[in-house]
XYZ file of C-alpha atoms in Angstrom:
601
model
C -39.839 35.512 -28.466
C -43.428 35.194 -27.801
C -44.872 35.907 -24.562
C -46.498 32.152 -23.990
C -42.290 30.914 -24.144
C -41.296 33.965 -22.192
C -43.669 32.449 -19.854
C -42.466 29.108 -19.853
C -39.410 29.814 -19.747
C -39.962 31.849 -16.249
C -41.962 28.707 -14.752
C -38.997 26.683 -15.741
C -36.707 28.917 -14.403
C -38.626 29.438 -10.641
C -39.222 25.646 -10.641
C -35.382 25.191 -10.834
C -35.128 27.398 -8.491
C -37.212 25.704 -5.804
C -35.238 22.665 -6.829
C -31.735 24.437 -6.153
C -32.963 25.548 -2.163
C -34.735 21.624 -1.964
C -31.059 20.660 -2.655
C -30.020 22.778 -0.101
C -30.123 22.470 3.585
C -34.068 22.870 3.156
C -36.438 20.851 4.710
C -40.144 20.159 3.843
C -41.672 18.623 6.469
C -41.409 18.564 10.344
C -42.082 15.499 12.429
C -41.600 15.593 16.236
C -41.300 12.035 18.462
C -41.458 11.261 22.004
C -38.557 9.024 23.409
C -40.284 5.609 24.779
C -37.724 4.177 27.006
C -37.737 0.941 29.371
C -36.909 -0.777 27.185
C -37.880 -4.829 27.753
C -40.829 -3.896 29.927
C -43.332 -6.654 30.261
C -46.778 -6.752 28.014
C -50.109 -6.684 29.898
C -52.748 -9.852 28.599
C -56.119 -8.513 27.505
C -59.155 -10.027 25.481
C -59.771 -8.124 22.291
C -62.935 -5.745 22.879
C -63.532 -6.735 26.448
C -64.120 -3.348 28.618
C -60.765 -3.322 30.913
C -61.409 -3.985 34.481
C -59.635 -5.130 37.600
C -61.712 -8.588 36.816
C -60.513 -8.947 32.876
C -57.069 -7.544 32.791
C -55.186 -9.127 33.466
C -57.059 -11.601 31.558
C -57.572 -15.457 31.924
C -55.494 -16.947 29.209
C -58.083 -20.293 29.325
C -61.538 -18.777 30.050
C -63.317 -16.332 27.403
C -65.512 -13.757 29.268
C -69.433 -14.763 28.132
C -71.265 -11.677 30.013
C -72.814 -9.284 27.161
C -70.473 -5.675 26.806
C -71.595 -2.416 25.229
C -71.033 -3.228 21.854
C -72.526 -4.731 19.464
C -70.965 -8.415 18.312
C -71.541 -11.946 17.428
C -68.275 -12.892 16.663
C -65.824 -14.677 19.237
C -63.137 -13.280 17.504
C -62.848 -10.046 19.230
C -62.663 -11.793 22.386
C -59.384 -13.405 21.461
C -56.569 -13.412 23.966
C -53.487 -11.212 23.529
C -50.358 -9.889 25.363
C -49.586 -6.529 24.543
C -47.339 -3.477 25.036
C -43.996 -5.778 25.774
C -41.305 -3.701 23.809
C -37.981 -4.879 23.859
C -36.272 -1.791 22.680
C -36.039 1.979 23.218
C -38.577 3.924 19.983
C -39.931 7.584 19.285
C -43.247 7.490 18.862
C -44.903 10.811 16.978
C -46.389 13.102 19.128
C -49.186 13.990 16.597
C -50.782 12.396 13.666
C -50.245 13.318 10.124
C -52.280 16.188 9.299
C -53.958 17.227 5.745
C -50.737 19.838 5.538
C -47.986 16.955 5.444
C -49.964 14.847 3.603
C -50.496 17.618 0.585
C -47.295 18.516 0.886
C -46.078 14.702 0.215
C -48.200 14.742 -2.979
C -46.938 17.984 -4.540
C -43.465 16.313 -4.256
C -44.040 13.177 -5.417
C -46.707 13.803 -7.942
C -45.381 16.929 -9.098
C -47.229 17.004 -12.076
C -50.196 16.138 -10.972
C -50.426 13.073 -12.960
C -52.056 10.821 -9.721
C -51.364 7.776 -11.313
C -52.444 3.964 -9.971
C -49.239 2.675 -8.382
C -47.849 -0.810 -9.140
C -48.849 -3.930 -7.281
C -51.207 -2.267 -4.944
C -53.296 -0.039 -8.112
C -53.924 2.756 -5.541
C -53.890 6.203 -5.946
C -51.777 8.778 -3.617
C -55.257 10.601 -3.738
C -58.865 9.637 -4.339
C -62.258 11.515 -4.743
C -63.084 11.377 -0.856
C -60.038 13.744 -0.771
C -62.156 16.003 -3.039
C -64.216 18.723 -1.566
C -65.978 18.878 -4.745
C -66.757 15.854 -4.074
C -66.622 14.965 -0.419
C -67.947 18.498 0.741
C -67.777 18.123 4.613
C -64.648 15.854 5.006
C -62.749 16.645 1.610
C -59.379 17.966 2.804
C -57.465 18.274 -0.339
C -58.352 20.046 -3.310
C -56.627 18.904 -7.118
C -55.618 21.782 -9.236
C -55.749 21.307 -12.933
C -53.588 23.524 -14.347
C -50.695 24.539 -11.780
C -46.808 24.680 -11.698
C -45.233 21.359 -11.127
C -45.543 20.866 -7.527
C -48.605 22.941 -6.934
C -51.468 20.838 -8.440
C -52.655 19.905 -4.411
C -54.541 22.328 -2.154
C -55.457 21.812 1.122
C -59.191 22.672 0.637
C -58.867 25.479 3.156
C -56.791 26.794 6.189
C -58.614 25.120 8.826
C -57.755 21.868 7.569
C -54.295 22.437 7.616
C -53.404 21.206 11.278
C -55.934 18.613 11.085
C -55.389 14.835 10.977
C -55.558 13.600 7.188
C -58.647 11.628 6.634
C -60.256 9.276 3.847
C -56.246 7.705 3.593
C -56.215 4.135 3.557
C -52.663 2.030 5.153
C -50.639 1.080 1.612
C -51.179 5.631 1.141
C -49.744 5.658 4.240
C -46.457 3.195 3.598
C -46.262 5.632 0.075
C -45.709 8.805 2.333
C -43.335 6.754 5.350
C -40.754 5.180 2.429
C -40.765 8.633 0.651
C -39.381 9.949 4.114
C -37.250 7.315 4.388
C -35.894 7.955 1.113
C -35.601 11.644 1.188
C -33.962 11.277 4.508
C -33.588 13.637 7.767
C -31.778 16.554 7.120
C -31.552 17.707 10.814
C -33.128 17.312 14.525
C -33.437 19.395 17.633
C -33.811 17.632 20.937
C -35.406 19.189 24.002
C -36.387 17.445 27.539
C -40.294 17.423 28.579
C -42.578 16.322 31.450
C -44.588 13.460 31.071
C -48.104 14.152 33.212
C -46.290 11.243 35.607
C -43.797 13.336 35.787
C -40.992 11.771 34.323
C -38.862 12.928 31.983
C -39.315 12.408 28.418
C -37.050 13.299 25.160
C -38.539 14.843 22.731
C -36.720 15.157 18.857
C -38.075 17.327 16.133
C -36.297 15.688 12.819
C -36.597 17.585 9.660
C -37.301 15.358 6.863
C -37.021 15.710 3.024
C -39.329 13.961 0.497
C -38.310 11.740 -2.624
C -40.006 10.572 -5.133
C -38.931 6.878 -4.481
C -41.954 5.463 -2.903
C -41.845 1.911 -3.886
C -39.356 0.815 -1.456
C -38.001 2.099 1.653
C -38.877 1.165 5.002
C -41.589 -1.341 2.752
C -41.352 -3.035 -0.318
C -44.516 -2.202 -2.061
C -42.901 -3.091 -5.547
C -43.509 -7.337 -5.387
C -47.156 -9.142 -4.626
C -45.147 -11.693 -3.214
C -43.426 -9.099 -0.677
C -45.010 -9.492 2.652
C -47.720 -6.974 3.882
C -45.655 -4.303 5.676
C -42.759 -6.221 6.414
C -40.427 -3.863 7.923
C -37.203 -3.779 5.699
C -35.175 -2.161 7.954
C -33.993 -2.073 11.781
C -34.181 1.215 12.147
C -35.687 4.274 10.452
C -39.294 5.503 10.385
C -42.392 3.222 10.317
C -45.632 2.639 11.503
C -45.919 1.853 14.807
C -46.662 -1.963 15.584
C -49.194 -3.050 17.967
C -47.396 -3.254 21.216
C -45.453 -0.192 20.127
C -48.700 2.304 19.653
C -49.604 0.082 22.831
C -46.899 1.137 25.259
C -46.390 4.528 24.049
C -50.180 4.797 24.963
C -50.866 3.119 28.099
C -48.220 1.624 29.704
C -47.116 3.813 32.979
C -43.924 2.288 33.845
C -45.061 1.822 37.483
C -48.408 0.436 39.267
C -51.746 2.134 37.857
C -54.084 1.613 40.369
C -55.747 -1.544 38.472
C -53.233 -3.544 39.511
C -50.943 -3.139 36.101
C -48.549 -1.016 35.239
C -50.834 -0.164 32.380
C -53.938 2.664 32.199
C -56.552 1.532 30.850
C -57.510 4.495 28.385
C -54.812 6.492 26.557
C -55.183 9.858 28.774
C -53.099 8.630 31.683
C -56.346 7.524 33.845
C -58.128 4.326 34.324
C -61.336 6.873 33.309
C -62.833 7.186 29.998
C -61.778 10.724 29.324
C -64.502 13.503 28.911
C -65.548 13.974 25.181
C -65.245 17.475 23.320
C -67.832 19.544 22.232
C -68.491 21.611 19.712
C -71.926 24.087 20.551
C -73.915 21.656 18.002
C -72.530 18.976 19.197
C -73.629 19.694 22.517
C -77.414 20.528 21.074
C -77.549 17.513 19.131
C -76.342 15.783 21.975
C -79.008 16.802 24.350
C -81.345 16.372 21.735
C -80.919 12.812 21.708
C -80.180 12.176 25.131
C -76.347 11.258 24.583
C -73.360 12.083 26.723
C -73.949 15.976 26.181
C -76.362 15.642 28.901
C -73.304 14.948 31.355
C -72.363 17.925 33.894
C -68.522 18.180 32.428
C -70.216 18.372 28.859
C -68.991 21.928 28.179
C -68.758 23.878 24.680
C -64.881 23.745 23.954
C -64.614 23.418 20.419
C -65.250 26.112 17.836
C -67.423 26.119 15.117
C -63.930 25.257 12.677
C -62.895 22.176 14.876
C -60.016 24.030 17.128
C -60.370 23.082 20.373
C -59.901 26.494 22.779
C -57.722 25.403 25.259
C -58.679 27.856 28.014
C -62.160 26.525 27.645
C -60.560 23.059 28.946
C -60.851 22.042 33.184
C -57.185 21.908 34.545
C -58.829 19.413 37.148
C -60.398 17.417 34.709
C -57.147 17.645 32.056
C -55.204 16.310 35.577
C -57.896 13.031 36.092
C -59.387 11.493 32.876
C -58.324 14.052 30.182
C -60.647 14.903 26.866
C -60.651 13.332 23.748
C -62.569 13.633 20.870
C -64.855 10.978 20.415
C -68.520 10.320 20.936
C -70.520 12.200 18.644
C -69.587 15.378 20.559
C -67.444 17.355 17.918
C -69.946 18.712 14.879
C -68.582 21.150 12.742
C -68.631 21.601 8.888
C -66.252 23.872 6.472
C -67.738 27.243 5.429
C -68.318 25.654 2.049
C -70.366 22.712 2.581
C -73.910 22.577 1.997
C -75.609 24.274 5.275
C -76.386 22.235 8.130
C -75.797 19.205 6.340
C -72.949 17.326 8.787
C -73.826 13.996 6.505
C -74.626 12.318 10.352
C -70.738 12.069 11.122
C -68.811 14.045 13.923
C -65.651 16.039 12.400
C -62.155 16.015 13.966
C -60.114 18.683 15.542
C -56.458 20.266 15.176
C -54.263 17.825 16.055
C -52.365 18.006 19.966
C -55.569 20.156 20.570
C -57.269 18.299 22.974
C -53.642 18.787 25.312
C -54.611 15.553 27.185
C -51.456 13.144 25.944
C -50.381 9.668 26.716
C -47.709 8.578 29.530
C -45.053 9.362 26.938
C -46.554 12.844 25.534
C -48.363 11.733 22.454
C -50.960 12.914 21.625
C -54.896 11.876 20.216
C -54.303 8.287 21.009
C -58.081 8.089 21.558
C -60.197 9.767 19.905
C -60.130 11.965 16.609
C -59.262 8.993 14.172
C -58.231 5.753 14.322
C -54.378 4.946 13.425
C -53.155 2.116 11.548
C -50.167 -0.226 13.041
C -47.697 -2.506 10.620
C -48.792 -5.215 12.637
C -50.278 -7.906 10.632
C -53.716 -9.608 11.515
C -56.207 -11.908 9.913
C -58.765 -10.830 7.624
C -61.124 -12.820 9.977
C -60.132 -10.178 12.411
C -62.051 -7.444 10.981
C -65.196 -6.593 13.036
C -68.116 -7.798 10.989
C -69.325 -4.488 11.122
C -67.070 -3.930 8.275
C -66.491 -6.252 4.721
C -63.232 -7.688 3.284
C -64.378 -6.079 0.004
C -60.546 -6.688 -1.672
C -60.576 -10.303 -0.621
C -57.101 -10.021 1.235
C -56.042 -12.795 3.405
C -54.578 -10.213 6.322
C -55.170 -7.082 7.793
C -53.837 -4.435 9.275
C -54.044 -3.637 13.303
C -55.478 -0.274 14.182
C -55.550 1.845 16.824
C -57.429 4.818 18.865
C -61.154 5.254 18.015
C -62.799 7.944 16.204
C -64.916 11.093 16.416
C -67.856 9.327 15.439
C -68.002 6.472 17.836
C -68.165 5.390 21.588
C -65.706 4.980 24.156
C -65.395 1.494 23.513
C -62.526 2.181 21.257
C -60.387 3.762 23.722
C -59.539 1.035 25.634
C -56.467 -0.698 25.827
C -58.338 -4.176 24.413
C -59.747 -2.440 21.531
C -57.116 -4.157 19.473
C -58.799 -4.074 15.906
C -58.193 -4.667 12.045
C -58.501 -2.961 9.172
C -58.038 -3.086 5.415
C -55.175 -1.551 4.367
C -57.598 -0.463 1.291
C -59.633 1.183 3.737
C -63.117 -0.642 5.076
C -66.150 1.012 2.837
C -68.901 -0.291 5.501
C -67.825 1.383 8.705
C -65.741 4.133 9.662
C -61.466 3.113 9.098
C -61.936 4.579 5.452
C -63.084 7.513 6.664
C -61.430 8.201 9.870
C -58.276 6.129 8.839
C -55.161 7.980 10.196
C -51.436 7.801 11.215
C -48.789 8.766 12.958
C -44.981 7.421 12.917
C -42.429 5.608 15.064
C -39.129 6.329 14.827
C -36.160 3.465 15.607
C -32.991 4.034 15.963
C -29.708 6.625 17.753
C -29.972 9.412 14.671
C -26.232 9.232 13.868
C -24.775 11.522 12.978
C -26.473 14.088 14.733
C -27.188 16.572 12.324
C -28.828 20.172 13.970
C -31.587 22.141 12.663
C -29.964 25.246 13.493
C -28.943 26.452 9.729
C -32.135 24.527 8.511
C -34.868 26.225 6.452
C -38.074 25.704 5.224
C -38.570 24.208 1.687
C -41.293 25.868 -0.391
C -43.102 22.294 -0.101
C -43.306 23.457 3.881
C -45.910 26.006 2.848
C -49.096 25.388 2.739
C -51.035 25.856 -0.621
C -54.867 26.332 0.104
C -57.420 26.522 -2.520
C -58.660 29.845 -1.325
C -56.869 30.974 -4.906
C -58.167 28.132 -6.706
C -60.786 28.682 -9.433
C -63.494 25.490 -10.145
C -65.927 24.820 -12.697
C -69.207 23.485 -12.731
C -71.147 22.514 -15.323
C -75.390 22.406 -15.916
C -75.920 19.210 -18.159
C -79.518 20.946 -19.187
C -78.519 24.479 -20.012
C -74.908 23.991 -20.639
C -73.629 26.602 -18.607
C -70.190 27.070 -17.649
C -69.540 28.615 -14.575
C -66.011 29.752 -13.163
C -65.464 30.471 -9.427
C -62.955 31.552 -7.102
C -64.962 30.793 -4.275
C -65.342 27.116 -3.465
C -68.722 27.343 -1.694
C -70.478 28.839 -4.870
C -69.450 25.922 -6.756
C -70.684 23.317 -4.223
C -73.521 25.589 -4.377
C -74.429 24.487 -7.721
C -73.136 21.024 -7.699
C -75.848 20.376 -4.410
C -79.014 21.689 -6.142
C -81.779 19.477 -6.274
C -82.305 19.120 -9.881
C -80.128 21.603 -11.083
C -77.866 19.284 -12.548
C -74.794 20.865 -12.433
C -71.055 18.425 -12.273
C -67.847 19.915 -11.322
C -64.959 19.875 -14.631
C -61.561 19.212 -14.666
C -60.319 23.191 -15.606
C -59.160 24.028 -12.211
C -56.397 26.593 -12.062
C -54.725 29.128 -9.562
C -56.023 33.049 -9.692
C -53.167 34.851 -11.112
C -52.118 37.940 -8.503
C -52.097 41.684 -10.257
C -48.299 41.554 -9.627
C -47.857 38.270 -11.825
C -50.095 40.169 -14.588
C -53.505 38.974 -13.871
C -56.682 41.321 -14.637
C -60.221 40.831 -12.677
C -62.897 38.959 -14.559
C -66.539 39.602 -14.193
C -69.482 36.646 -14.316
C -73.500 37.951 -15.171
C -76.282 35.068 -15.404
C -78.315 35.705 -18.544
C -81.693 36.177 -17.600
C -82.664 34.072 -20.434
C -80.801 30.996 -20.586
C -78.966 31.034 -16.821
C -76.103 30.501 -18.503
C -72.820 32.604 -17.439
C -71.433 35.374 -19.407
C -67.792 36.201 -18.529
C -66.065 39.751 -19.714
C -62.789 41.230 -18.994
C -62.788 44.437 -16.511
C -65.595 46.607 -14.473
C -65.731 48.795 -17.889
C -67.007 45.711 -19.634
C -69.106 44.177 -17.036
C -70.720 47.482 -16.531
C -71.528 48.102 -20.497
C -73.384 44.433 -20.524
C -75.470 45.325 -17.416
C -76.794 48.577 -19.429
C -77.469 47.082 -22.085
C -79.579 44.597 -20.146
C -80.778 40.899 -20.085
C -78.013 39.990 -17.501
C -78.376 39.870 -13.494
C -75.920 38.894 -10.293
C -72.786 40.435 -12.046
C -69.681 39.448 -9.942
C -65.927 39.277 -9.688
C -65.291 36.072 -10.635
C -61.739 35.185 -10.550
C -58.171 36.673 -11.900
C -56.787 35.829 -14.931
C -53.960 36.760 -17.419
C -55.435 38.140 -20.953
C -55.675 35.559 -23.879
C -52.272 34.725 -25.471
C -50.011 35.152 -21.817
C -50.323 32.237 -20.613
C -49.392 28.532 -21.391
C -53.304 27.454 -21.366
C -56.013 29.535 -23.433
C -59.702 29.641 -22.292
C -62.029 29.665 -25.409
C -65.078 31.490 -25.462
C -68.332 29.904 -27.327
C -71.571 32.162 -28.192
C -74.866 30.344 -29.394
C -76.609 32.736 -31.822
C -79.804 31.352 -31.847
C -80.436 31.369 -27.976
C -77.211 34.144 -26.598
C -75.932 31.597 -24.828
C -72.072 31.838 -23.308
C -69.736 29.127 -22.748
C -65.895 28.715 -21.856
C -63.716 25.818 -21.717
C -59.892 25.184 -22.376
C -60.833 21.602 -23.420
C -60.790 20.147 -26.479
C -63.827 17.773 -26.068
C -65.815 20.925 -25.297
C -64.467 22.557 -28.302
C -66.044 19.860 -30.413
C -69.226 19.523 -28.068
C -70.202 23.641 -28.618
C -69.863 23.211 -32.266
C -72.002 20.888 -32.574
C -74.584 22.527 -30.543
C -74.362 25.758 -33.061
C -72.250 27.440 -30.881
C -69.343 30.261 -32.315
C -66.010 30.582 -31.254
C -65.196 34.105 -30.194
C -61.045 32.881 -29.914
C -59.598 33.117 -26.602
C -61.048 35.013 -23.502
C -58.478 34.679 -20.847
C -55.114 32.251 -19.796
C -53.519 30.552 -17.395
């Protein structure tokens, strides 16, 4: 038997493994929701946009406020009259939104072979470029892997994107990743009793969900154009919130507020706009332009990787407004991306971090991203500052404000609409976010006291993940382990280089994989990669190659299932290496030589 089967066969064999324990009482993903009792309580009435006052809200269902606010409109629309927060029934509402983790995780099962293809009806992907980091260097959470085991072509980019909200996802990727839930069903729950800041008690239910790969139907029918936008299908089960739902769990108190309602006006239990976090460049560029940093309470809380250190945070201040992350005051950028180049937008933090939650203990609800409803709105309903670029005749209502904007979206009548393809002018694309609601008494009660984690629970990084980039003038090939040295390339001015679809996993010394070693030739810049320090080190004496380095980890040609060619151009001693057959074709024709296989995967 050769060893490429043998190998196979082994993949096949771990895969139905994995499969076997998924089958199990496994679970892959971990969702916790905060009981939202009183039940039947009655909405507040509010003009869209209007800044929340004793003398607008309640507002006057006849007479439209006229006097100019802080932001910047010409449409009437906002101002529109609503009553909101009524909910006639007891919910869960998610304590946290859905971070990059759960959201990679959702793809590897679904999409386990990495196929990413256009789903019916809608024609979206479950990911897109902006996910790419490769692409989308400072806000790129989730790296594609080329050539992987099924269920391991998504990375999260890097660790310290793993507990942050998911960005760049638009609402119909969203409904993909709540009816795949729905499908795969909870497996368990634990239940524990908490303190709301007002003191109340509030329940609290970790559920322990499984994916499926049934994502057309579920809690929404996403399977017939004529279906609806986000009807629910079901009475209970998991969902997006609706308006009045992300509403109460947000600001509604339950008892008098000291405006006169028994709702806060910002999502941090306080009729305050809560203090923004700040990262230390935040803070500079803050000062430097005369923004909020220049505010006594504006203190450095946030590290330079977008975790906000809780012991850095004023008990007082956590007890009277709270923080939240909006208002330009959160800069950071992965260790990757080009330096000092933040692209003008703030960046979010670790979800829960900011420890300032809502009446009903959930968390972010201003601030961080913005979080689409199931509610349905107009397309006219969409701030102009943004463009109905799909044409749709409804939106979806969002929720919560952003990193990268004001305080005006913290308010309780900042009752917006978005695309569910995501605006492209403004910020919902980018900062477009989610968390769940949960309906329903969980019978039976299944406990999470035998449950385990799936191997979809673990989060995959591309730390191990080798890219390619490419130099459309010299032809080079280069091979990385380390993300950052591709971006490198791919952000020179003029240096031409595009990343290539040959991504793959380093292969550990235990699973058979040998170091290889990268040296620019001093001639051409193109890469030359050998197997082993003996090799490396015989090219460097022999000169006309600089910058040797440890590239990545391999297995040697003929061991694995995909076989890296290597190309040599006699007339200039150029290198190249590619596993694909277009470049196979391309080298030839360039007077390039193949020299057979050089490593596998």
């Amino acid at each position: 038997m050769s060893i490429q089967r043998r190998r196979r066969l082994r993949n096949r064999r771990l895969r139905n493994q994995r499969l076997r324990g998924q089958r199990q009482n496994n679970y892959d993903i971990k969702l916790s929701f905060a009981g939202v009792d009183q039940a039947g309580n009655e909405g507040v009435a509010i003009r869209g946009f209007v800044p929340p006052s004793e003398e607008t809200i309640p507002a006057d269902p006849v007479n439209s406020p006229v006097a100019p606010f802080a932001i910047d409109t010409t449409s009437e629309l906002l101002f529109n009259y609503q009553v909101v927060g009524g909910v006639p029934y007891e919910y869960g509402i998610g304590q946290f939104e859905i971070t990059a983790a759960q959201y990679c995780a959702f793809l590897n099962a679904v999409d386990a072979e990495g196929e990413n293809p256009k789903q019916p009806w809608t024609k979206v992907k479950l990911w897109n470029e902006k996910n790419n980091p490769l692409v989308n260097h400072f806000q790129g959470q989730i790296l594609y892997v080329d050539h992987a085991e099924d269920g391991q072509h998504y990375a999260v980019a890097d660790p310290v994107w793993a507990d942050k909200p998911v960005m760049m996802i638009n609402g119909f990727q969203f409904a993909y990743f709540i009816n795949s839930l729905t499908n795969g069903g909870a497996v368990g729950q634990k239940q524990s009793q908490r303190k709301s800041p007002l003191g109340f008690d509030v329940e609290v239910t970790d559920r322990y969900y499984k994916f499926s790969e049934t994502i057309d139907n579920g809690s929404y029918n996403l399977s017939d154009s004529n279906y609806a936008f986000l009807s629910r299908q079901n009475v209970d089960g998991l969902f997006f919130p609706s308006q009045d739902e992300w509403i109460k769990a947000a600001y509604y108190a339950g008892e008098e507020t000291g405006n006169g309602t028994n709702y806060f006006y910002f999502p941090t239990v306080s009729n305050e706009a809560p203090i923004p976090l700040f990262t230390q460049e935040g803070k500079d560029q803050g000062l430097a332009e005369g923004k909020a940093a220049e505010s006594p309470f504006a203190q450095v809380n946030v590290s330079d990787t977008g975790e906000v250190q809780i012991k850095e945070l004023d008990q007082k201040i956590k007890r009277n407004q709270g923080y939240s992350n909006y208002n330009f005051g959160v800069f950071w950028q992965p260790w990757y991306a080009p330096e000092g180049k933040t692209y003008g937008n703030a960046n979010v933090t670790d979800v829960g971090g900011s420890d300032s939650p809502s009446p009903w203990l959930a968390y972010d609800m201003g601030g961080n991203i913005v979080e689409y409803t199931d509610t349905i709105a107009g397309a006219m309903d969409i701030p102009h500052l943004s463009e109905n670029l799909q044409q749709l005749p409804v939106a979806f209502r969002a929720h919560g404000g952003i990193a990268n904007a004001t305080g005006y979206q913290l308010w309780i009548s900042a009752t917006g609409a978005g695309d569910p393809y995501g605006q492209i002018i403004g910020s919902a694309y980018e900062y477009g976010g989610a968390r769940l609601s949960f309906l329903g008494d969980d019978e039976p009660k299944k406990s999470a006291k035998n449950l385990k984690r799936s191997s979809r629970a673990d989060v995959i990084t591309g730390q191990n993940v080798v890219t390619r980039a490419d130099s459309v003038s010299t032809f080079d090939t280069h091979y990385s382990s380390s993300l950052g040295d591709t971006i490198a390339l791919l952000v020179e001015e003029d240096g031409g280089y595009v990343s290539m679809p040959s991504s793959f996993f380093n292969v550990s010394r235990k699973d058979g994989g040998r170091p290889f070693y990268s040296m620019t030739h001093d001639v051409t810049g193109t890469s030359r990669i050998v197997r082993g320090r003996k090799q490396m080190n015989e090219v460097m004496e022999a000169g006309g190659y600089s910058d040797p380095v440890e590239a990545f980890h391999a297995l040697p040609p003929d061991q694995g299932d995909v076989q890296f060619i290597g190309y040599f151009n006699p007339n200039t001693g150029a290198y190249g290496y590619s596993e694909l057959e277009a470049d196979a074709v391309g080298f030839t024709e360039l007077g390039y030589i193949s020299q057979g296989a050089i490593w596998s995967v």
